mmCIF file of C-alpha atoms and ligand atoms in Angstrom:
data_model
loop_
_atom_site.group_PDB
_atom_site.id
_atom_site.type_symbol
_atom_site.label_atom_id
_atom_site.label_comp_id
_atom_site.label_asym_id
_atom_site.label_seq_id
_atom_site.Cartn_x
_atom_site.Cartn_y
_atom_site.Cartn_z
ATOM 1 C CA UNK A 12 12.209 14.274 17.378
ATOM 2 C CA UNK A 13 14.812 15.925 15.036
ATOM 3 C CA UNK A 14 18.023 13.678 16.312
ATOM 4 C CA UNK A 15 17.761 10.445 17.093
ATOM 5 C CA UNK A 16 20.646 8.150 18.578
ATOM 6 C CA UNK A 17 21.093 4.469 17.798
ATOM 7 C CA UNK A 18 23.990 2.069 19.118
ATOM 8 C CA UNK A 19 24.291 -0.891 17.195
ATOM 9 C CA UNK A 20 24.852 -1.190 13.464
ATOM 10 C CA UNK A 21 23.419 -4.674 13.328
ATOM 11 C CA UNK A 22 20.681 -5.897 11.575
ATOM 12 C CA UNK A 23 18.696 -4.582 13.929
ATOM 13 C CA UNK A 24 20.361 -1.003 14.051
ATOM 14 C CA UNK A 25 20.743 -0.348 10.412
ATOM 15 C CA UNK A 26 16.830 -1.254 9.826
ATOM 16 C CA UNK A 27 16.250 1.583 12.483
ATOM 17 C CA UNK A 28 18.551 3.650 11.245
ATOM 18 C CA UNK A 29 16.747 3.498 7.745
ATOM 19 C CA UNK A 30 13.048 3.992 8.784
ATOM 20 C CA UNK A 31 14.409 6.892 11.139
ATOM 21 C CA UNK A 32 16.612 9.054 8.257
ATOM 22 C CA UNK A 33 13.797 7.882 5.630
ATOM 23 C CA UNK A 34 11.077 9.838 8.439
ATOM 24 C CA UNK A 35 13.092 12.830 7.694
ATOM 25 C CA UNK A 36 14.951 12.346 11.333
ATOM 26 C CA UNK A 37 18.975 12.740 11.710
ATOM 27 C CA UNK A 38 20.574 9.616 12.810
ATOM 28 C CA UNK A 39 23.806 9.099 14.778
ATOM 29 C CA UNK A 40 25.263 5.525 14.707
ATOM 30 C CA UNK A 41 27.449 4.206 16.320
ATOM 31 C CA UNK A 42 29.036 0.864 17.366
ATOM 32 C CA UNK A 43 31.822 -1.043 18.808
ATOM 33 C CA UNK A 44 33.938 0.544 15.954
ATOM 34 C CA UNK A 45 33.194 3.204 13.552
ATOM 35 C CA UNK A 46 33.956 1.169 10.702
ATOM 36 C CA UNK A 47 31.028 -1.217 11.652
ATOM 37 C CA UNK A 48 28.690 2.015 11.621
ATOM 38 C CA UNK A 49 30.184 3.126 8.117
ATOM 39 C CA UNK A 50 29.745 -0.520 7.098
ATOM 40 C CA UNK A 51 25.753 -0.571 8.127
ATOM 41 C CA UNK A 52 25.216 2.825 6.261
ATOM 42 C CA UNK A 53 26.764 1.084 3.287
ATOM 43 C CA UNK A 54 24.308 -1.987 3.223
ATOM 44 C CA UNK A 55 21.593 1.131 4.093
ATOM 45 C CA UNK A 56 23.030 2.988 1.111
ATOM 46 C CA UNK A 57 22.198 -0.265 -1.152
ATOM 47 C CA UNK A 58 18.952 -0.524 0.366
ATOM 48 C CA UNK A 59 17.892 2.954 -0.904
ATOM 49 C CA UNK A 60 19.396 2.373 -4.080
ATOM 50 C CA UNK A 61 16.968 -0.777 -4.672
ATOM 51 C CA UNK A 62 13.642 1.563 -3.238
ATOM 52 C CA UNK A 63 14.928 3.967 -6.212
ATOM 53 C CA UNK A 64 15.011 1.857 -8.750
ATOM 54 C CA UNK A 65 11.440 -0.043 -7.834
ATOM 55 C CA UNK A 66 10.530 3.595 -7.782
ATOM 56 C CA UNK A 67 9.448 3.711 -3.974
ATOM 57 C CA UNK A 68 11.375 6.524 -3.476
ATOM 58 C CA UNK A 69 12.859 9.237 -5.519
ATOM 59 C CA UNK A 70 16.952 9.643 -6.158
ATOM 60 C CA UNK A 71 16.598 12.862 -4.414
ATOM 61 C CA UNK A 72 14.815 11.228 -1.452
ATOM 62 C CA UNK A 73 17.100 8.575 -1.102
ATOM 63 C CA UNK A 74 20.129 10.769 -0.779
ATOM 64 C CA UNK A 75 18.791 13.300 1.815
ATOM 65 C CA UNK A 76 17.707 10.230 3.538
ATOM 66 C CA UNK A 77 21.662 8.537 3.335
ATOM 67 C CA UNK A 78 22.992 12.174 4.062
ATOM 68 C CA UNK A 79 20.782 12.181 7.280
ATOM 69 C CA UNK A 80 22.657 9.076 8.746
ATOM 70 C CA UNK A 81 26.273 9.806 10.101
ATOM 71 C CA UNK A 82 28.249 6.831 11.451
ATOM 72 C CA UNK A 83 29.958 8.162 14.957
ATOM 73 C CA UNK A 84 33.249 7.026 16.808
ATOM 74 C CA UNK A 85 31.367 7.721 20.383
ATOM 75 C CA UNK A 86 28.816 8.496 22.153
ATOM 76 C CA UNK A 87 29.524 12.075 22.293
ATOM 77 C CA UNK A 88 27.301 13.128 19.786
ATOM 78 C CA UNK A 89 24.331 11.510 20.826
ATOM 79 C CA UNK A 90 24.249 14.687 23.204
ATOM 80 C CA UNK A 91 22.150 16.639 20.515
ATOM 81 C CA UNK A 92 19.817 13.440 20.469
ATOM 82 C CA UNK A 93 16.118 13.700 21.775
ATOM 83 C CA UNK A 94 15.833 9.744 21.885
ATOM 84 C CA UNK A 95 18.709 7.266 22.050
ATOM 85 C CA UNK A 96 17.845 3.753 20.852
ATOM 86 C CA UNK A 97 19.617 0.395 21.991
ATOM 87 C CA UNK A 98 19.703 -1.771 19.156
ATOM 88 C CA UNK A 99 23.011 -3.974 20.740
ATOM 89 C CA UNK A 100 23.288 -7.573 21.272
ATOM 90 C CA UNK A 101 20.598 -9.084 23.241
ATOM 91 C CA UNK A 102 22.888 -9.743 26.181
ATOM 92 C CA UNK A 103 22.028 -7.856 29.470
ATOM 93 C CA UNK A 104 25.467 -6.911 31.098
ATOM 94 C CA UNK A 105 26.260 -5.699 27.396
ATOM 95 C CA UNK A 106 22.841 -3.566 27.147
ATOM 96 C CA UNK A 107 23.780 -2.278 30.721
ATOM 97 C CA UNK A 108 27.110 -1.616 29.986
ATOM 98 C CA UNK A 109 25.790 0.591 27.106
ATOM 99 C CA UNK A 110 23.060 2.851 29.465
ATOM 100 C CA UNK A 111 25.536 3.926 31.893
ATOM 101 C CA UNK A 112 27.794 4.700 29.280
ATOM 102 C CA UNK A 113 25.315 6.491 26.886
ATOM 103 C CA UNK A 114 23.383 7.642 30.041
ATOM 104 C CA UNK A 115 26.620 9.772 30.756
ATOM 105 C CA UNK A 116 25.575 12.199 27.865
ATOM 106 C CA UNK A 117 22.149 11.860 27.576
ATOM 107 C CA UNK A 118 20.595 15.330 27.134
ATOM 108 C CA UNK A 119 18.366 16.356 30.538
ATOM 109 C CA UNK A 120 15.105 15.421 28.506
ATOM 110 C CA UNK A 121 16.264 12.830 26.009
ATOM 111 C CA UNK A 122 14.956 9.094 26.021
ATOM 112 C CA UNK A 123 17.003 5.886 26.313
ATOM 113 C CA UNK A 124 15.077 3.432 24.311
ATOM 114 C CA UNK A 125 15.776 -0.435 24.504
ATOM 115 C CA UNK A 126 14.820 -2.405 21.697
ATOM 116 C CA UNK A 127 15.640 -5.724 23.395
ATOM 117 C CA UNK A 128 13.264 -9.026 22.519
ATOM 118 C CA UNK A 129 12.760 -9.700 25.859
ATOM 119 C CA UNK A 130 14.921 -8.768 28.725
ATOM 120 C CA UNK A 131 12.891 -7.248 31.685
ATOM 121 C CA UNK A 132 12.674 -3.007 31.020
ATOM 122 C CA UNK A 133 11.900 -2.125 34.927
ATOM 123 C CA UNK A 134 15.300 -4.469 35.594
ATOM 124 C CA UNK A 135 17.373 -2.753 32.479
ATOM 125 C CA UNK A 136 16.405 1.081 33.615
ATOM 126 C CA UNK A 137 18.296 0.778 36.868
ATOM 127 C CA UNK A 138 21.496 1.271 34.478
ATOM 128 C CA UNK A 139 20.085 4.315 33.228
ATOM 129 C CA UNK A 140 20.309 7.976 34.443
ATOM 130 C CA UNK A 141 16.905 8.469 34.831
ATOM 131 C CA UNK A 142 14.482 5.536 34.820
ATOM 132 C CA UNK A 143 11.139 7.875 34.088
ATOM 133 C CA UNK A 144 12.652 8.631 30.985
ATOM 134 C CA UNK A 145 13.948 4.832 30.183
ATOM 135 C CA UNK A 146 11.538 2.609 28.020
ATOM 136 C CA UNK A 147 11.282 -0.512 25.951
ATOM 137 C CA UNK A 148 10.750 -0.180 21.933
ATOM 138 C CA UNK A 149 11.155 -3.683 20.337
ATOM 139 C CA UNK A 150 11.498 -3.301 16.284
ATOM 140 C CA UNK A 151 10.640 -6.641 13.932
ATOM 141 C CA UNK A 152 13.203 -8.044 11.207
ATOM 142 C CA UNK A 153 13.011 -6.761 8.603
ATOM 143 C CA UNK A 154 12.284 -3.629 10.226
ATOM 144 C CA UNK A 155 11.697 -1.439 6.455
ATOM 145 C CA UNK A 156 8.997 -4.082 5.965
ATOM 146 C CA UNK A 157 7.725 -4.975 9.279
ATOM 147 C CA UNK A 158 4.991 -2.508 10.098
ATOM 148 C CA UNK A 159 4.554 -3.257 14.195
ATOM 149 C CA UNK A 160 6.699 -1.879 17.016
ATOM 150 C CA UNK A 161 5.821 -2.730 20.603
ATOM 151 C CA UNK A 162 5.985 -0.102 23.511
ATOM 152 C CA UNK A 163 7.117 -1.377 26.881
ATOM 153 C CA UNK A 164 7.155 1.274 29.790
ATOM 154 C CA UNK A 165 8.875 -0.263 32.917
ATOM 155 C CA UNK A 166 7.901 0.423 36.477
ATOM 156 C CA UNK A 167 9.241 3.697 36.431
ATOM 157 C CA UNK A 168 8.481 5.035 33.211
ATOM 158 C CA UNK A 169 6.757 8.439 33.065
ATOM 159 C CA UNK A 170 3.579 8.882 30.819
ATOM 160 C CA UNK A 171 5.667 11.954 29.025
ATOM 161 C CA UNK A 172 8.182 9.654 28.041
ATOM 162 C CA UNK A 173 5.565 6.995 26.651
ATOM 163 C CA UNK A 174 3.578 9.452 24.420
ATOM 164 C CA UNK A 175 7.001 10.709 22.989
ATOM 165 C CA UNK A 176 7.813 7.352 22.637
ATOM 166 C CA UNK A 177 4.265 6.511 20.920
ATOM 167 C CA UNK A 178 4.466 9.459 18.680
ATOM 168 C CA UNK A 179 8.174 8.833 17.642
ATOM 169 C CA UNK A 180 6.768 5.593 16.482
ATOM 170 C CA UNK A 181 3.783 6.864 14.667
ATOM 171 C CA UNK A 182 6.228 9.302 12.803
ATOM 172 C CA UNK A 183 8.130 5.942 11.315
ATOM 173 C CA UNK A 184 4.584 4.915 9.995
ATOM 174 C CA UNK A 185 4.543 1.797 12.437
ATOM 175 C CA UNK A 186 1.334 0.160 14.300
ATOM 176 C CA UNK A 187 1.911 0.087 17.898
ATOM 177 C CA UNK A 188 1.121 -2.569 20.546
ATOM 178 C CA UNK A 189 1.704 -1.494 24.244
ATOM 179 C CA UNK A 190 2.372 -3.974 26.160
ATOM 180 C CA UNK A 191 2.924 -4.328 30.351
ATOM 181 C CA UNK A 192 6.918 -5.261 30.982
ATOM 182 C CA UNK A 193 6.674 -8.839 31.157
ATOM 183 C CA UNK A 194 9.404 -11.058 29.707
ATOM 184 C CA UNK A 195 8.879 -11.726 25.941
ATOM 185 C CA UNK A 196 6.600 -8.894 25.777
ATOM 186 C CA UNK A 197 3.750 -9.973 23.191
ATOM 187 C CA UNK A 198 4.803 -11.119 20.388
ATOM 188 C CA UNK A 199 8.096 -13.313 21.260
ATOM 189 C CA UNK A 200 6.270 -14.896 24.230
ATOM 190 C CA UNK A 201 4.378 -16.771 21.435
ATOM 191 C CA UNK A 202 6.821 -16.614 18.764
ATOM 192 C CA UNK A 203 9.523 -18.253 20.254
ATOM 193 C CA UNK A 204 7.689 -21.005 22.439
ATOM 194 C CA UNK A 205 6.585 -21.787 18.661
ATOM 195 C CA UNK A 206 10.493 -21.709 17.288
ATOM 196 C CA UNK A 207 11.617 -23.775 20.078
ATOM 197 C CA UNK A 208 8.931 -26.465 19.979
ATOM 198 C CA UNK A 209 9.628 -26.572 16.194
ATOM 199 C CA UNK A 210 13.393 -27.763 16.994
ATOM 200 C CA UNK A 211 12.261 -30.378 19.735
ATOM 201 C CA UNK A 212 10.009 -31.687 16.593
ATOM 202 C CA UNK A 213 13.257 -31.784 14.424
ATOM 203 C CA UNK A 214 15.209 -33.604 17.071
ATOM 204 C CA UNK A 215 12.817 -35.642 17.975
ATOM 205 C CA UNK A 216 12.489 -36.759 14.160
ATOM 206 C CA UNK A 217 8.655 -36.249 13.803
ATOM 207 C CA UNK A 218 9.356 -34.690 10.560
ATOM 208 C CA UNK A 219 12.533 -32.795 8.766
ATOM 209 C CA UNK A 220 13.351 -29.589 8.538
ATOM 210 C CA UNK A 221 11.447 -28.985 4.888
ATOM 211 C CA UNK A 222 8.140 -30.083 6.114
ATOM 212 C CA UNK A 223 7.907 -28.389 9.699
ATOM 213 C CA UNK A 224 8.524 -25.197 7.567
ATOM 214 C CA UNK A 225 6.412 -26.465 4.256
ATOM 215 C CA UNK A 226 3.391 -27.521 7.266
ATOM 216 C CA UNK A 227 3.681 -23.872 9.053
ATOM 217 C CA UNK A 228 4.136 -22.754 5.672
ATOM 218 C CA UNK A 229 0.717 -23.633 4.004
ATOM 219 C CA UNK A 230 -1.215 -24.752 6.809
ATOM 220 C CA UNK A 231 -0.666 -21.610 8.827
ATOM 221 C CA UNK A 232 -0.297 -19.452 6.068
ATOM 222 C CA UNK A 233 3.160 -17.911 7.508
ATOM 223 C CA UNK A 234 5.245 -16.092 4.943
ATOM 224 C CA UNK A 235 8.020 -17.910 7.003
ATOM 225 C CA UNK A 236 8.100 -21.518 8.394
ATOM 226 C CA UNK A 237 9.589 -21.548 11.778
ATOM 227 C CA UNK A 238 12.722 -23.072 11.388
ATOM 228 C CA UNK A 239 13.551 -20.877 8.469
ATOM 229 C CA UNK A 240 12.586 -17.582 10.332
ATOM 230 C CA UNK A 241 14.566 -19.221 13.165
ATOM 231 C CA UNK A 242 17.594 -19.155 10.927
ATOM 232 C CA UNK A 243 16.285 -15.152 9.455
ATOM 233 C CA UNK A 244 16.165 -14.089 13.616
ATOM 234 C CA UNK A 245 19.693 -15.692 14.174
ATOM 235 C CA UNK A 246 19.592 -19.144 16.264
ATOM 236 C CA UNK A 247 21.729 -17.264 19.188
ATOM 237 C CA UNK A 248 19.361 -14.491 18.888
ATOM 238 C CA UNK A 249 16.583 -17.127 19.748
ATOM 239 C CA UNK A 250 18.327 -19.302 22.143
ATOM 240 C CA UNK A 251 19.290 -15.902 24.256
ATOM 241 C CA UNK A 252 15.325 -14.983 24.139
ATOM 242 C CA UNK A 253 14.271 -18.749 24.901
ATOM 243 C CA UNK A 254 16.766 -18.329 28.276
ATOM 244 C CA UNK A 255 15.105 -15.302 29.660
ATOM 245 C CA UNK A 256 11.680 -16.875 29.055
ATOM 246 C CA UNK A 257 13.054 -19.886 31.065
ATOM 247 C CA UNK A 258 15.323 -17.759 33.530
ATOM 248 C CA UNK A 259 12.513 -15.031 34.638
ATOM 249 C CA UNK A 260 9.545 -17.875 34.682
ATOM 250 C CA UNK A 261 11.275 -20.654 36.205
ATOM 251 C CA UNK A 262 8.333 -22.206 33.726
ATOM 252 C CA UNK A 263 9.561 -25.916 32.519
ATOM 253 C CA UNK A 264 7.527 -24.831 29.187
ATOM 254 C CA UNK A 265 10.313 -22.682 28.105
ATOM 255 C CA UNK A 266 13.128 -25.287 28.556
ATOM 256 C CA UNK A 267 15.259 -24.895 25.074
ATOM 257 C CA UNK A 268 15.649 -27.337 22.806
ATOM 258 C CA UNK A 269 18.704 -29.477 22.870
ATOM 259 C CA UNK A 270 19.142 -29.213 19.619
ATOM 260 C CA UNK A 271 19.183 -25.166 19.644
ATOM 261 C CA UNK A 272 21.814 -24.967 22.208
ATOM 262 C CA UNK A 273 23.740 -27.580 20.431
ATOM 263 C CA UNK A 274 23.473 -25.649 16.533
ATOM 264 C CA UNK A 275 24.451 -22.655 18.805
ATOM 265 C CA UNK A 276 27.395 -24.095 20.372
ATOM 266 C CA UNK A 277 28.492 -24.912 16.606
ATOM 267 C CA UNK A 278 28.860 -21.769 15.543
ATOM 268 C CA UNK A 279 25.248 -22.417 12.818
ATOM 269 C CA UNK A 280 23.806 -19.238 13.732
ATOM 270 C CA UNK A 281 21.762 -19.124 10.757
ATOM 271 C CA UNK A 282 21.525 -16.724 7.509
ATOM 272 C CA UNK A 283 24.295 -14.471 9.347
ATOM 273 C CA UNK A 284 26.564 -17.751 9.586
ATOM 274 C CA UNK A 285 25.860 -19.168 6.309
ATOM 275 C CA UNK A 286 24.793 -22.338 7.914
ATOM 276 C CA UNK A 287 21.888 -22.771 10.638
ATOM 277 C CA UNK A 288 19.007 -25.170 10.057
ATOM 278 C CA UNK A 289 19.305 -24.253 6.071
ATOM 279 C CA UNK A 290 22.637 -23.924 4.198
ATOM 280 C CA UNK A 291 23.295 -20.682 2.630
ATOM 281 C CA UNK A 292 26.239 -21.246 0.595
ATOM 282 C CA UNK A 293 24.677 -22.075 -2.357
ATOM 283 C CA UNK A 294 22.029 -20.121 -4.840
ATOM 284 C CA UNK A 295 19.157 -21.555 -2.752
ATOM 285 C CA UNK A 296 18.586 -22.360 0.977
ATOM 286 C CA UNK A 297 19.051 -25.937 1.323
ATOM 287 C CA UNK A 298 17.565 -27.888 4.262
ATOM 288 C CA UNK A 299 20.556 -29.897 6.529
ATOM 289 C CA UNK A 300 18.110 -32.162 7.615
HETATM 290 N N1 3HC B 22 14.645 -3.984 3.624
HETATM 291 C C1 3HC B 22 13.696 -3.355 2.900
HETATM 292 N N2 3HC B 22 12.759 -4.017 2.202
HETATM 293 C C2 3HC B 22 12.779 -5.350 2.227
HETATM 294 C C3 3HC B 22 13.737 -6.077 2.950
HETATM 295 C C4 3HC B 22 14.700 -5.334 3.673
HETATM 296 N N3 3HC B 22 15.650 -5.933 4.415
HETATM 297 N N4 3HC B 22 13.494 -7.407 2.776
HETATM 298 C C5 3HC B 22 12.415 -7.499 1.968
HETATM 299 N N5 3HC B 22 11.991 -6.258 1.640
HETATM 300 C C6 3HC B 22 10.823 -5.909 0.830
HETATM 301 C C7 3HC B 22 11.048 -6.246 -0.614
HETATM 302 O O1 3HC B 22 11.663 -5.176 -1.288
HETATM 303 C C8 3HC B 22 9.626 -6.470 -1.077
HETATM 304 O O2 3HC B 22 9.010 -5.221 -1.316
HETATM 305 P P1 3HC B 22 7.819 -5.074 -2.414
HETATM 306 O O3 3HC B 22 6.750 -6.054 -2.021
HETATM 307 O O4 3HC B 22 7.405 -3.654 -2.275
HETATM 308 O O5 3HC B 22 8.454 -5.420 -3.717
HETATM 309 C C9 3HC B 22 8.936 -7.102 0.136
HETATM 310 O O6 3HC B 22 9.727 -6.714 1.258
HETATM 311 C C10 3HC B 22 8.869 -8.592 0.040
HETATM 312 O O7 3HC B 22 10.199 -9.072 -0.099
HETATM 313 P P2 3HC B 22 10.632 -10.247 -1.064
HETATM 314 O O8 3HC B 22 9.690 -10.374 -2.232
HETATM 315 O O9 3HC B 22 12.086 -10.123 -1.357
HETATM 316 O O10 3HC B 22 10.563 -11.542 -0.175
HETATM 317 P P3 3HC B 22 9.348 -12.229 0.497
HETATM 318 O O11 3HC B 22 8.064 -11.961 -0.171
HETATM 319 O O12 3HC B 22 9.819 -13.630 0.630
HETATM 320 O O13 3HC B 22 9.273 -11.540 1.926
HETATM 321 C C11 3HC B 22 9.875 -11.220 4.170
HETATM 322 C C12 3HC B 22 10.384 -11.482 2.773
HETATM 323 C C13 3HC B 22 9.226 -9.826 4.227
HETATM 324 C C14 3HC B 22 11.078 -11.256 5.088
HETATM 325 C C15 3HC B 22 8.789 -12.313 4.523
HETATM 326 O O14 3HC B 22 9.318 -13.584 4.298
HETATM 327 C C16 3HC B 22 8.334 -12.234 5.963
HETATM 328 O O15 3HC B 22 7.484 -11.420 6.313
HETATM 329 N N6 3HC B 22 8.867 -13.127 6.811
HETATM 330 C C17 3HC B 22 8.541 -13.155 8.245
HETATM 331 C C18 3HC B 22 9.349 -12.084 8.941
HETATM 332 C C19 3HC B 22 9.051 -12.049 10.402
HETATM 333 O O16 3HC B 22 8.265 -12.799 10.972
HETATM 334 N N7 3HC B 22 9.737 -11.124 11.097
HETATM 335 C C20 3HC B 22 9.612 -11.009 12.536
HETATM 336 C C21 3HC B 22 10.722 -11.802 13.178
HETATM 337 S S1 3HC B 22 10.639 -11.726 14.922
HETATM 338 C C22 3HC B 22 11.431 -10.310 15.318
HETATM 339 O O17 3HC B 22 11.963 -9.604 14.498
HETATM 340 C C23 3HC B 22 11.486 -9.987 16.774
HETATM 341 C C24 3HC B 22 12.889 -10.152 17.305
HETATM 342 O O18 3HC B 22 12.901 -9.669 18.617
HETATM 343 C C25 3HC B 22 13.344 -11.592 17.312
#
């Protein structure tokens, strides 16, 4: 891939926008507003600048890599694109909202990628032009750091577009699991029956919020405990994932908590709020409860 398209300068987005310009890959963002795009190359832009001066990458390499990411007003661009990545809120009238739009200039070969957490690929490709060449390719937070994507061809997919897919992924560096299109995929089908069970522990005041994450902490061996990586995911970001487990199992297991719908309804979306299960006003997380 020489061009690669991705909509959504989130979190999310401007991690993939990074791993794809530092691969030596052009990258058209783009968002609800340009400024949001110039915004995300910004924080990228600082990112670099800390690699150069730990001396992970060279000044030089840094700025071809910044140069290589170009913030755009529309989807118009995204033309010259080989692959077109999704990297939007996790909501699916949104995500389709985005194919059919995107899927308008989609070059006759190119792939439209989705990296949703957990929304059904087969049901999601329906919105696109060309379903064979639609496909599932979840990223992890921080994506710089975190060295796993997982591949998720729907129904439809054709095997062309999942070894493009698979070597697009190798060329970022990343370990792949491939995984059948089942809701949650791998990795948040146990991650987030483990986030949610963690608040139902909280509210049902087994134990507070330091000592869930201490106990997951040390007696797991997690570089995160759950409620704090709860608050790192985003606590809508979760709740939305915890639905679709619930929605597309009908399985009681994946009821949410009460108390994530309620911190959701609050506005304490975690880190990105300043205030989810931690505060994040101050110098150091501190626990609310
Ligand atoms: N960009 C680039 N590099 C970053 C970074 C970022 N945003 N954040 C951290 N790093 C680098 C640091 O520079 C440092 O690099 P070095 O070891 O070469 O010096 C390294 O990562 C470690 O960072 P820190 O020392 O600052 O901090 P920690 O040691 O506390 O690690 C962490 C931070 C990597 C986030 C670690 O706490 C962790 O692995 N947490 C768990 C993250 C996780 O589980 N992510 C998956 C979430 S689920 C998901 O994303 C799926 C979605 O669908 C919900």
């Amino acid at each position: 891939m020489q061009t690669v398209g991705v909509i959504g300068a989130g979190q999310m987005g401007s991690g993939i926008s990074q791993v794809v310009a530092q691969a030596g890959m052009k990258v058209l963002l783009s968002d609800v507003d340009i400024a949001l795009a110039e915004k995300a190359k910004d924080g990228i832009g600082k990112a670099f600048a800390k690699l150069v001066s730990r001396e992970k990458l060279t000044p030089d390499e840094a700025d071809a890599a910044f140069a290589r990411i170009v913030p755009v007003a529309d989807y118009a661009p995204m033309a010259d694109a080989q692959l077109i990545i999704e990297a939007a809120t996790e909501r699916e009238e949104v995500k389709r909202r985005i194919f059919e739009s995107a899927g308008k200039v989609l070059a006759a070969t190119a792939i439209l990628a989705s990296n949703t957490s957990s929304i059904p690929i087969t049901r999601m490709a329906t919105s696109s032009p060309d379903p064979a060449r639609f496909i599932g390719l979840h990223f992890f937070n921080p994506v710089p750091v975190m060295g796993l994507i997982e591949v998720i061809p729907g129904l439809a997919t054709a095997k062309d577009t999942v070894s493009r897919t698979r070597a697009f992924a190798d060329a970022l560096g990343k370990q792949i699991v491939q995984t059948e299109d089942e809701p949650g995929f791998v990795v948040n089908r146990i991650l987030l029956p483990m986030i949610n069970e963690a608040v139902f522990v909280l509210g049902q005041g087994t134990a507070n919020i330091a000592d869930i994450d201490k106990g997951c902490r040390i007696g797991l061996n997690h570089p995160m405990g759950p409620l704090e990586l709860a608050d790192f995911v985003g606590l809508d970001t979760c709740l939305d994932i915890v639905k679709v487990l619930y929605n597309t199992t009908g399985d009681s297991k994946y009821r949410p908590a009460p108390l994530l719908m309620k911190y959701v309804e609050a506005g304490w979306l975690g880190r990105k709020s300043g205030r989810g299960f931690y505060d994040y006003s101050g110098d150091v997380p501190v626990p609310t409860r």
